[in-house]
Amino acid sequence: MDYDLSAIVTPYVTEYIREKTVHNNPLLTELEEYATLNKVPIAEPETARLMSVLTKLVRPKKILEIGTAIGYSSIIMAQGLDADGKITTLEYDSKTAEIARENIKRAGLADKIQVIEADAKDYLSYLDEDETYDMVFLDGPKAHYLFMLEDAVRLLRKGGLLVSDNILFKGMTADDGHFARRKVTIIHRLREYIDALMAHPQLETSILSQGDGVTLSIKTISDKERFLDK
Ligand SMILES: C[S@@+](CC[C@H](N)C(=O)[O-])C[C@H]1O[C@@H](n2cnc3c(N)ncnc32)[C@H](O)[C@@H]1O
């Protein structure tokens, strides 16, 4: 089987969705072209739009992003931030982090988005619970999502949203036995990650087969907590 995004969504449907999902932001277009030319993995156009809609819905004060790349998704999410909202985004490659900072400055968002050069796995474990976020966007190393889950949940406020990208990994996560051998570790870890999300006592998760596969997980509030909140 030849793996591409058609393994998740039929190509003509993807084509149709992308044809309709247009924006007229010249900087974002430039970043999309840069990413294609330089093979930088950024969110698929339909996932980028989903992130835009979700942030405008949640109106977060604080977003934590794991995996900045060139700042594309940070810039998109910043449009939905609460007026005094902030994004902290983690990137371990210093050259990439520098490009992201430059793009963020050009977007006029340097005061809203802080790019931190760090290995996310270590960085998350250093943050304490006082540092809670309204939204966490997990878009970094797929093989390590599983090991970041508990920190992500710990750092998410109750009622907050955890979005994880690339969880269907071009369809391979869902396809028993038909994947390239060199991808076997990532695929097994993604499967374990999805199982962990679905079984997590503090999360309610929906799996979306759009883009490269996205999960939306809400950190649940018990009825008792909801009652005490009022
Ligand atoms: C899929 S890209 C992020 C795309 C970006 N969110 C967007 O849509 O514009 C993943 C990024 O995570 C970075 N990354 C990989 N492992 C990491 C780690 N352990 N800590 C921090 N960043 C990491 C990679 O260098 C890469 O730039």
CSV table of C-alpha atoms and ligand atoms in Angstrom, one decimal:
chain,number,residue,atom,x,y,z
A,1,MET,CA,0.0,0.0,0.0
A,2,ASP,CA,1.3,3.4,-0.9
A,3,TYR,CA,1.0,5.7,2.1
A,4,ASP,CA,0.0,9.3,1.7
A,5,LEU,CA,-2.8,11.5,3.1
A,6,SER,CA,-5.2,9.6,0.8
A,7,ALA,CA,-5.0,6.8,3.4
A,8,ILE,CA,-7.0,9.0,5.8
A,9,VAL,CA,-9.2,11.1,3.6
A,10,THR,CA,-10.0,10.5,-0.1
A,11,PRO,CA,-7.7,12.9,-2.2
A,12,TYR,CA,-10.6,14.6,-4.0
A,13,VAL,CA,-12.2,15.4,-0.6
A,14,THR,CA,-9.0,16.8,0.7
A,15,GLU,CA,-8.5,18.8,-2.5
A,16,TYR,CA,-12.1,20.2,-2.1
A,17,ILE,CA,-11.6,21.1,1.5
A,18,ARG,CA,-8.3,22.9,0.7
A,19,GLU,CA,-9.8,24.7,-2.2
A,20,LYS,CA,-12.4,26.1,0.1
A,21,THR,CA,-10.0,26.8,3.0
A,22,VAL,CA,-8.4,29.9,1.6
A,23,HIS,CA,-7.0,32.8,3.6
A,24,ASN,CA,-5.6,36.1,2.4
A,25,ASN,CA,-2.7,36.5,4.8
A,26,PRO,CA,0.5,37.2,2.7
A,27,LEU,CA,2.8,36.3,5.6
A,28,LEU,CA,1.1,32.9,6.2
A,29,THR,CA,1.2,32.2,2.5
A,30,GLU,CA,4.9,33.0,2.5
A,31,LEU,CA,5.4,30.6,5.5
A,32,GLU,CA,3.5,27.9,3.7
A,33,GLU,CA,5.6,28.3,0.6
A,34,TYR,CA,8.8,28.4,2.7
A,35,ALA,CA,7.7,25.2,4.5
A,36,THR,CA,7.0,23.4,1.2
A,37,LEU,CA,10.3,24.5,-0.4
A,38,ASN,CA,12.4,23.6,2.7
A,39,LYS,CA,10.4,20.5,3.7
A,40,VAL,CA,9.5,21.9,7.1
A,41,PRO,CA,6.5,20.0,8.5
A,42,ILE,CA,3.8,22.5,9.4
A,43,ALA,CA,0.1,22.0,10.1
A,44,GLU,CA,-2.0,20.9,7.1
A,45,PRO,CA,-4.2,23.9,5.9
A,46,GLU,CA,-7.4,22.3,7.2
A,47,THR,CA,-5.7,21.7,10.6
A,48,ALA,CA,-4.4,25.2,10.7
A,49,ARG,CA,-8.0,26.4,10.1
A,50,LEU,CA,-9.2,24.1,12.9
A,51,MET,CA,-6.6,25.6,15.3
A,52,SER,CA,-7.8,29.1,14.3
A,53,VAL,CA,-11.4,28.2,15.0
A,54,LEU,CA,-10.7,26.4,18.2
A,55,THR,CA,-8.6,29.2,19.7
A,56,LYS,CA,-11.3,31.8,18.8
A,57,LEU,CA,-13.8,29.5,20.5
A,58,VAL,CA,-11.7,28.9,23.7
A,59,ARG,CA,-10.3,32.5,23.8
A,60,PRO,CA,-7.3,31.3,25.8
A,61,LYS,CA,-5.3,33.5,28.1
A,62,LYS,CA,-2.4,31.0,28.0
A,63,ILE,CA,-1.4,28.5,25.3
A,64,LEU,CA,1.4,26.0,25.4
A,65,GLU,CA,2.6,24.7,22.1
A,66,ILE,CA,5.1,21.8,21.8
A,67,GLY,CA,6.8,22.1,18.4
A,68,THR,CA,7.2,25.6,17.0
A,69,ALA,CA,8.9,24.9,13.7
A,70,ILE,CA,8.8,28.3,11.8
A,71,GLY,CA,6.1,29.8,14.0
A,72,TYR,CA,3.2,29.1,11.5
A,73,SER,CA,0.7,27.6,14.0
A,74,SER,CA,1.7,30.0,16.8
A,75,ILE,CA,0.9,32.9,14.6
A,76,ILE,CA,-2.4,31.4,13.6
A,77,MET,CA,-3.4,30.6,17.3
A,78,ALA,CA,-2.4,34.1,18.4
A,79,GLN,CA,-5.3,35.5,16.4
A,80,GLY,CA,-7.7,33.8,18.9
A,81,LEU,CA,-6.0,34.8,22.1
A,82,ASP,CA,-7.7,36.7,24.8
A,83,ALA,CA,-6.7,40.4,24.7
A,84,ASP,CA,-3.9,39.9,27.3
A,85,GLY,CA,-3.2,36.3,26.2
A,86,LYS,CA,0.2,34.7,25.7
A,87,ILE,CA,1.6,31.7,23.9
A,88,THR,CA,4.7,29.8,25.1
A,89,THR,CA,6.0,27.6,22.3
A,90,LEU,CA,8.8,25.1,22.6
A,91,GLU,CA,11.3,24.2,19.9
A,92,TYR,CA,14.6,22.3,20.4
A,93,ASP,CA,16.3,23.2,17.1
A,94,SER,CA,18.0,26.5,17.6
A,95,LYS,CA,18.1,27.5,13.9
A,96,THR,CA,14.4,26.8,13.5
A,97,ALA,CA,13.6,28.7,16.8
A,98,GLU,CA,15.5,31.7,15.4
A,99,ILE,CA,13.5,31.6,12.1
A,100,ALA,CA,10.3,31.3,14.2
A,101,ARG,CA,11.2,34.4,16.3
A,102,GLU,CA,11.9,36.4,13.1
A,103,ASN,CA,8.5,35.4,11.6
A,104,ILE,CA,6.7,36.2,14.8
A,105,LYS,CA,8.4,39.6,14.9
A,106,ARG,CA,7.3,40.2,11.3
A,107,ALA,CA,3.7,39.3,12.3
A,108,GLY,CA,3.9,41.9,15.1
A,109,LEU,CA,3.3,39.2,17.7
A,110,ALA,CA,6.7,39.3,19.6
A,111,ASP,CA,5.0,40.5,22.8
A,112,LYS,CA,2.4,37.6,22.6
A,113,ILE,CA,4.5,34.6,21.6
A,114,GLN,CA,7.5,33.5,23.4
A,115,VAL,CA,9.7,30.9,21.6
A,116,ILE,CA,11.7,28.8,24.1
A,117,GLU,CA,14.5,26.8,22.9
A,118,ALA,CA,14.3,23.5,24.8
A,119,ASP,CA,13.6,19.8,24.7
A,120,ALA,CA,9.9,19.8,25.4
A,121,LYS,CA,10.1,16.6,27.4
A,122,ASP,CA,12.5,18.1,29.9
A,123,TYR,CA,10.9,21.5,29.9
A,124,LEU,CA,7.4,20.3,30.7
A,125,SER,CA,8.6,18.3,33.7
A,126,TYR,CA,10.2,21.4,35.2
A,127,LEU,CA,6.9,23.5,35.0
A,128,ASP,CA,4.8,23.3,38.1
A,129,GLU,CA,1.1,23.2,38.5
A,130,ASP,CA,0.8,26.9,39.2
A,131,GLU,CA,1.7,27.3,35.6
A,132,THR,CA,-1.6,26.1,34.1
A,133,TYR,CA,-2.7,26.6,30.4
A,134,ASP,CA,-6.1,26.9,28.8
A,135,MET,CA,-4.9,25.1,25.7
A,136,VAL,CA,-2.0,22.8,24.9
A,137,PHE,CA,-1.1,22.1,21.3
A,138,LEU,CA,1.1,18.9,21.0
A,139,ASP,CA,2.8,19.1,17.6
A,140,GLY,CA,6.3,17.9,18.3
A,141,PRO,CA,8.0,14.5,18.4
A,142,LYS,CA,5.3,11.9,17.7
A,143,ALA,CA,7.2,9.1,19.3
A,144,HIS,CA,7.3,11.1,22.6
A,145,TYR,CA,3.7,12.2,22.8
A,146,LEU,CA,3.0,9.3,25.2
A,147,PHE,CA,5.7,10.4,27.6
A,148,MET,CA,4.5,14.0,27.6
A,149,LEU,CA,0.9,13.2,28.2
A,150,GLU,CA,0.9,13.3,32.0
A,151,ASP,CA,2.7,16.6,32.1
A,152,ALA,CA,0.4,18.0,29.5
A,153,VAL,CA,-2.7,17.0,31.5
A,154,ARG,CA,-1.1,18.3,34.7
A,155,LEU,CA,-0.4,21.6,33.1
A,156,LEU,CA,-3.9,22.0,31.5
A,157,ARG,CA,-6.5,23.8,33.6
A,158,LYS,CA,-9.8,21.9,34.2
A,159,GLY,CA,-12.0,22.5,31.2
A,160,GLY,CA,-8.9,23.2,29.1
A,161,LEU,CA,-8.3,21.7,25.7
A,162,LEU,CA,-5.4,19.5,24.6
A,163,VAL,CA,-5.0,19.2,20.8
A,164,SER,CA,-2.6,16.6,19.4
A,165,ASP,CA,-1.6,16.6,15.7
A,166,ASN,CA,-0.4,13.9,13.4
A,167,ILE,CA,-1.9,11.1,15.5
A,168,LEU,CA,-3.0,9.0,12.5
A,169,PHE,CA,0.4,9.4,10.8
A,170,LYS,CA,-0.7,9.2,7.2
A,171,GLY,CA,-3.2,6.5,8.1
A,172,MET,CA,-0.5,4.1,9.4
A,173,THR,CA,-1.6,4.3,13.0
A,174,ALA,CA,-4.9,2.7,12.0
A,175,ASP,CA,-3.6,0.1,9.6
A,176,ASP,CA,-2.5,-3.2,11.1
A,177,GLY,CA,0.6,-4.7,9.5
A,178,HIS,CA,0.9,-2.3,6.5
A,179,PHE,CA,3.5,0.2,7.5
A,180,ALA,CA,7.2,0.8,6.7
A,181,ARG,CA,9.3,-1.2,9.2
A,182,ARG,CA,11.4,1.9,10.1
A,183,LYS,CA,8.2,3.6,11.3
A,184,VAL,CA,7.2,0.7,13.6
A,185,THR,CA,8.3,2.5,16.9
A,186,ILE,CA,6.4,5.7,16.1
A,187,ILE,CA,3.3,3.8,15.1
A,188,HIS,CA,3.2,1.7,18.2
A,189,ARG,CA,3.8,4.7,20.4
A,190,LEU,CA,1.0,6.7,18.6
A,191,ARG,CA,-1.3,3.8,19.1
A,192,GLU,CA,-0.4,3.6,22.8
A,193,TYR,CA,-0.9,7.4,23.0
A,194,ILE,CA,-4.4,7.2,21.5
A,195,ASP,CA,-5.2,4.3,23.9
A,196,ALA,CA,-3.9,6.4,26.8
A,197,LEU,CA,-6.0,9.4,25.8
A,198,MET,CA,-9.1,7.4,25.4
A,199,ALA,CA,-8.6,5.7,28.8
A,200,HIS,CA,-7.5,8.8,30.6
A,201,PRO,CA,-9.8,9.4,33.7
A,202,GLN,CA,-9.3,13.2,33.4
A,203,LEU,CA,-9.9,13.5,29.6
A,204,GLU,CA,-12.7,13.2,27.1
A,205,THR,CA,-11.2,12.7,23.6
A,206,SER,CA,-12.5,12.9,20.1
A,207,ILE,CA,-10.4,11.5,17.2
A,208,LEU,CA,-10.7,13.5,14.0
A,209,SER,CA,-9.6,12.0,10.7
A,210,GLN,CA,-8.7,15.3,9.2
A,211,GLY,CA,-5.3,16.5,8.0
A,212,ASP,CA,-2.9,14.0,9.4
A,213,GLY,CA,-5.3,13.0,12.2
A,214,VAL,CA,-6.0,15.2,15.2
A,215,THR,CA,-7.3,14.5,18.7
A,216,LEU,CA,-9.2,17.0,20.7
A,217,SER,CA,-9.2,16.2,24.5
A,218,ILE,CA,-11.0,18.2,27.1
A,219,LYS,CA,-9.8,18.0,30.7
A,220,THR,CA,-13.1,17.1,32.4
A,221,ILE,CA,-14.7,18.8,35.3
A,222,SER,CA,-16.7,16.6,37.6
A,223,ASP,CA,-20.3,17.5,38.3
A,224,LYS,CA,-19.3,18.2,41.9
A,225,GLU,CA,-16.6,20.7,40.7
A,226,ARG,CA,-19.0,22.2,38.3
A,227,PHE,CA,-21.5,22.7,41.1
A,228,LEU,CA,-18.9,24.2,43.5
A,229,ASP,CA,-17.8,26.5,40.7
A,230,LYS,CA,-21.1,28.3,40.7
B,1,LIG,C1,5.4,19.3,13.1
B,1,LIG,S1,6.6,20.5,13.5
B,1,LIG,C2,5.7,21.8,14.3
B,1,LIG,C3,4.8,22.5,13.3
B,1,LIG,C4,4.2,23.7,13.9
B,1,LIG,N1,3.4,23.5,15.1
B,1,LIG,C5,3.2,24.3,12.9
B,1,LIG,O1,2.2,23.7,12.6
B,1,LIG,O2,3.6,25.4,12.3
B,1,LIG,C6,7.4,19.7,14.9
B,1,LIG,C7,8.6,20.6,15.5
B,1,LIG,O3,8.9,20.0,16.7
B,1,LIG,C8,10.3,20.1,16.9
B,1,LIG,N2,10.7,19.1,17.9
B,1,LIG,C9,10.9,17.8,17.8
B,1,LIG,N3,11.2,17.2,18.9
B,1,LIG,C10,11.1,18.2,19.9
B,1,LIG,C11,11.4,18.2,21.3
B,1,LIG,N4,11.7,17.1,21.9
B,1,LIG,N5,11.3,19.4,21.9
B,1,LIG,C12,10.9,20.5,21.3
B,1,LIG,N6,10.7,20.6,20.0
B,1,LIG,C13,10.8,19.4,19.3
B,1,LIG,C14,10.9,19.9,15.6
B,1,LIG,O4,12.2,20.5,15.5
B,1,LIG,C15,9.9,20.6,14.6
B,1,LIG,O5,10.2,21.9,14.3
